[in-house]
Each structure stands twice: as C-alpha cells, then as structure tokens.
Amino acid sequence: MYDFYYNVLKARYGENITMCAGDTDSLIVKIYTEDVYADMSEMREFFDTSDYPKNHPLYSLENKKVMGKFKDELNSEPIQAFVGLRAKMYSFKTVSQQEKSVGKGIPREALKSQLTFEDYKKCITQFKEKNVTFKKIGTDRRHNLFTSYCIKKGLSCYDDKRFLVDNFVTLAHGHYKIKCLNEEEKDDDMDSSIDEDYDEGERNLRELVLLQEELCL
C-alpha cells in the first residue's frame, strides 16, 4: 500500500493528490488531473478492471483475480463528494447520487436506515453529533437470552488519532509538518504581541501629544 501510494501515485501527481482515507487494503484519494482514466490506462499494470462495464475503454481481463492489483470499488463511477470524520467513519456520494457510509461499531441496518451523507457533512461542518438506536440480543451470566434497546453516539468528528490542522485537514501524529506549523504559530503569536505593544505605545504617545497641546492652550 505504501509502495503504491508513494512510489506510483505520489510520484506521478505530486501535490495534486491527497489521501482522504486508507485501510489495510484500500485507499480513497483525491486527484487533480485532466482525465484520471487516461492516467489509469498508462498505469494499467497496477489495476484489475475486469468488473468495469464491457464497453469501458479500460475494461480488461488481463489482471482478473491477480493478487496485489487494485480494483475500483465503484467500477468507473467517480465520487462526487467525500466526508471523513475519523478512523473507519466516512461517507461519500457518487455522481449518480448513490451513497455509501462506513461507521465502525454501528450495526449495518442502523447505518443504512438512520445515517445519510448529509448527516456526516453536518457533523464536520456544524459539529452536530448524531445518535443511533438499535436492538441487540445479549446473554447474562446464566446464558439467558434477552433483547436490549440501545442508544449510541453514531457520528462524532472528534478524532484523537490525528493532529488537527483546521476543520477539514488532519495530519498523522509525528508528521514532519506539525513541527513547522507549531513554529509558525509561535511566530504569529510573537508578531501579534509585538503589534499589541506597538499599538499601546502609539496610543500613549498620542495621549501625551494631546496633553501637551491642552497645556499650551
């Protein structure tokens, strides 16, 4: 995964690619390019496109079921919008308005029936958390079965596994840019303090000039 992202994708697109989410065997990336499918054609040795529509230019059986090849989960349909809240909690919408949401710890039916892409979007833009309700079967110490009604926090944008740069961008803890950002913040605070001291000195000088003018009068 690291080799493909850094030595293939990052080497090709440079600053024009951003990783939105990643897991053990998957990546969601944002790429700025004129034609991503033309780019994929030049990198076809890395992809299994056997599930693409047969009339798609990239359709091929060459890498079908070959281990280590990447598949397009949406089979050539681009993602229109993506929201990532925290680890294993994201949602995206395709150009055909189909939605897919992921939420670790949330039952599949509750995820499908109670949460939408807009809920994920409001969570990160308006800091609106949302609860989900569901039933589950449990057992006590005597192995008696019972059904319980649960209310659980479904969506939250609080992510303690990442360093928050702003409301929509995070960095992994230990990222080299974090030190630079902290130094820039210290410099900004120092500049602000200097400006405040300068403004106070200027006000005192003006008050002194006005006082002298009054005395002269």
C-alpha positions as a printed NumPy array, in Angstrom:
array([[  0.   ,   0.   ,   0.   ],
       [  2.764,   2.441,   0.936],
       [  4.763,   1.488,  -2.138],
       [  1.811,   2.04 ,  -4.471],
       [  0.792,   5.353,  -2.944],
       [  4.224,   6.958,  -2.618],
       [  6.193,   5.356,  -5.443],
       [  3.407,   5.256,  -8.021],
       [  0.623,   7.743,  -7.281],
       [  2.585,  10.371,  -5.342],
       [  5.491,  10.132,  -7.774],
       [  3.118,  10.831, -10.658],
       [  0.828,  13.504,  -9.206],
       [  2.982,  15.188,  -6.559],
       [  0.981,  17.894,  -4.766],
       [ -2.054,  17.142,  -6.952],
       [ -3.018,  14.079,  -4.923],
       [ -4.356,  13.87 ,  -1.37 ],
       [ -5.179,  10.76 ,   0.616],
       [ -8.68 ,  11.098,   2.048],
       [ -8.858,   7.725,   3.775],
       [ -6.993,   4.455,   3.896],
       [ -7.282,   0.987,   5.367],
       [ -5.282,  -2.225,   5.323],
       [ -6.103,  -2.934,   1.689],
       [ -7.811,   0.179,   0.341],
       [ -7.281,   3.848,  -0.464],
       [ -9.571,   6.786,  -1.163],
       [ -7.672,   9.583,  -2.888],
       [ -8.468,  12.989,  -4.348],
       [ -6.622,  13.659,  -7.605],
       [ -6.404,  16.835,  -9.667],
       [ -5.894,  15.767, -13.286],
       [ -7.438,  16.276, -16.702],
       [ -8.51 ,  12.647, -17.208],
       [ -7.952,  10.093, -14.455],
       [ -8.98 ,   7.209, -16.713],
       [ -6.391,   8.183, -19.29 ],
       [ -3.853,   8.15 , -16.455],
       [ -5.062,   4.722, -15.347],
       [ -4.593,   3.472, -18.887],
       [ -0.913,   4.377, -18.612],
       [ -0.73 ,   2.54 , -15.264],
       [ -2.951,  -0.4  , -16.165],
       [ -0.421,  -2.934, -14.84 ],
       [ -1.455,  -1.921, -11.303],
       [ -5.224,  -2.353, -11.764],
       [ -7.79 ,  -5.107, -12.116],
       [-10.557,  -3.6  , -14.243],
       [-12.376,  -6.84 , -15.014],
       [-15.531,  -5.561, -13.261],
       [-15.734,  -2.412, -15.375],
       [-18.565,  -2.204, -17.928],
       [-17.543,  -4.117, -21.042],
       [-17.906,  -1.002, -23.175],
       [-15.496,   0.968, -20.953],
       [-12.097,   1.715, -22.564],
       [-10.291,   0.306, -19.503],
       [-12.203,  -2.977, -19.392],
       [ -9.735,  -5.858, -19.383],
       [ -9.481,  -9.435, -18.114],
       [ -5.688,  -9.353, -18.05 ],
       [ -5.359,  -8.802, -14.283],
       [ -8.594, -10.509, -13.21 ],
       [ -8.251, -12.006,  -9.709],
       [ -4.495, -11.306,  -9.72 ],
       [ -3.264, -10.755,  -6.164],
       [ -1.829,  -7.323,  -5.409],
       [ -3.762,  -5.496,  -8.126],
       [ -6.074,  -2.631,  -7.211],
       [ -9.776,  -2.632,  -8.069],
       [-12.051,   0.365,  -8.467],
       [-14.79 ,  -0.367,  -5.943],
       [-17.261,   1.819,  -7.839],
       [-16.409,   0.34 , -11.239],
       [-15.637,   3.592, -13.089],
       [-18.238,   5.8  , -11.363],
       [-16.49 ,   8.869,  -9.881],
       [-17.004,  10.053,  -6.313],
       [-18.619,  13.485,  -6.232],
       [-18.208,  14.297,  -2.527],
       [-16.429,  12.733,   0.45 ],
       [-16.581,  13.34 ,   4.201],
       [-14.153,  11.682,   6.606],
       [-14.884,  12.176,  10.298],
       [-12.368,   9.87 ,  11.967],
       [-10.882,   6.389,  11.638],
       [-13.337,   3.989,   9.954],
       [-16.065,   6.639,   9.854],
       [-16.663,   8.233,   6.467],
       [-19.287,   8.691,   3.782],
       [-19.219,   9.504,   0.091],
       [-21.645,  10.298,  -2.696],
       [-21.166,   9.371,  -6.364],
       [-22.094,  11.4  ,  -9.434],
       [-25.286,   9.322,  -9.717],
       [-26.153,  10.329,  -6.109],
       [-25.542,   6.854,  -4.711],
       [-24.289,   6.968,  -1.119],
       [-22.064,   4.697,   0.906],
       [-21.365,   5.22 ,   4.593],
       [-18.969,   3.487,   6.965],
       [-19.183,   3.679,  10.745],
       [-17.238,   1.347,  12.994],
       [-19.344,  -0.043,  15.823],
       [-22.667,   0.897,  14.213],
       [-24.914,  -2.007,  13.154],
       [-25.359,  -2.245,   9.399],
       [-29.123,  -1.698,   9.445],
       [-28.838,   1.365,  11.693],
       [-26.087,   2.737,   9.471],
       [-28.206,   2.247,   6.375],
       [-31.548,   3.493,   7.707],
       [-30.597,   6.266,  10.143],
       [-27.486,   7.96 ,   8.758],
       [-27.045,   9.816,   5.479],
       [-24.238,  11.639,   3.712],
       [-25.762,  14.934,   4.872],
       [-25.528,  13.77 ,   8.494],
       [-21.793,  13.187,   8.056],
       [-21.453,  16.587,   6.387],
       [-23.303,  18.418,   9.174],
       [-21.205,  16.616,  11.766],
       [-17.978,  18.092,  10.411],
       [-19.251,  21.5  ,   9.242],
       [-21.68 ,  22.272,  12.072],
       [-20.274,  19.928,  14.761],
       [-23.63 ,  18.162,  15.036],
       [-23.277,  14.75 ,  16.616],
       [-25.984,  12.182,  15.96 ],
       [-27.162,   9.179,  17.939],
       [-28.437,   5.907,  16.507],
       [-30.885,   3.481,  18.081],
       [-30.979,  -0.267,  17.604],
       [-31.845,  -3.552,  19.283],
       [-29.387,  -6.282,  20.104],
       [-29.515,  -9.756,  21.6  ],
       [-27.376, -10.461,  24.668],
       [-26.927, -13.056,  27.399],
       [-26.476, -12.876,  31.139],
       [-24.112, -14.958,  33.285],
       [-26.581, -17.83 ,  33.271],
       [-26.765, -17.75 ,  29.48 ],
       [-30.314, -16.426,  29.434],
       [-31.061, -14.584,  26.224],
       [-32.527, -11.091,  26.277],
       [-33.142,  -8.263,  23.836],
       [-31.949,  -4.771,  24.737],
       [-32.748,  -1.383,  23.196],
       [-29.586,   0.675,  22.7  ],
       [-28.96 ,   4.357,  22.107],
       [-25.421,   5.025,  20.939],
       [-23.476,   8.006,  19.672],
       [-23.352,   7.357,  15.945],
       [-21.382,  10.256,  14.496],
       [-18.66 ,  12.379,  16.05 ],
       [-15.91 ,  14.399,  14.391],
       [-13.626,  14.248,  17.443],
       [-10.508,  12.398,  16.291],
       [ -7.801,  11.84 ,  18.891],
       [ -5.707,   9.785,  16.472],
       [ -4.834,  12.74 ,  14.244],
       [ -3.358,  16.25 ,  14.546],
       [ -5.939,  18.862,  13.572],
       [ -4.654,  21.493,  11.147],
       [ -8.061,  23.067,  10.534],
       [-11.664,  21.868,  10.461],
       [-11.155,  19.686,   7.404],
       [ -7.47 ,  18.728,   7.292],
       [ -5.556,  16.484,   9.691],
       [ -2.058,  15.044,   9.869],
       [ -0.82 ,  11.819,  11.413],
       [  0.858,  12.265,  14.79 ],
       [  4.599,  12.551,  14.183],
       [  4.191,  14.113,  10.724],
       [  7.129,  16.36 ,   9.896],
       [  4.855,  19.318,   9.066],
       [  3.462,  19.505,  12.604],
       [  6.714,  20.941,  13.976],
       [  6.736,  23.585,  11.244],
       [  3.106,  24.503,  11.975],
       [  3.832,  24.853,  15.7  ],
       [  6.821,  27.12 ,  14.981],
       [  4.719,  29.258,  12.622],
       [  2.028,  29.561,  15.292],
       [  4.617,  30.715,  17.845],
       [  5.949,  33.288,  15.362],
       [  2.409,  34.558,  14.725],
       [  1.771,  34.867,  18.467],
       [  5.038,  36.794,  18.874],
       [  4.181,  39.123,  15.975],
       [  0.735,  39.692,  17.462],
       [  2.289,  40.522,  20.84 ],
       [  4.698,  42.982,  19.201],
       [  1.807,  44.63 ,  17.333],
       [ -0.165,  44.98 ,  20.559],
       [  2.832,  46.543,  22.331],
       [  3.33 ,  48.903,  19.379],
       [ -0.342,  49.904,  19.372],
       [ -0.256,  50.6  ,  23.104],
       [  2.906,  52.699,  22.748],
       [  1.35 ,  54.647,  19.883],
       [ -1.768,  55.351,  21.947],
       [  0.343,  56.584,  24.869],
       [  2.288,  58.875,  22.536],
       [ -0.909,  60.354,  21.108],
       [ -2.296,  60.945,  24.595],
       [  0.945,  62.717,  25.546],
       [  0.779,  64.95 ,  22.459],
       [ -2.851,  65.852,  23.176],
       [ -1.98 ,  66.639,  26.783],
       [  0.85 ,  68.939,  25.672],
       [ -1.482,  70.726,  23.259],
       [ -4.022,  71.281,  26.03 ],
       [ -1.305,  72.713,  28.294],
       [ -0.183,  75.071,  25.551],
       [ -3.727,  76.306,  25.139]])
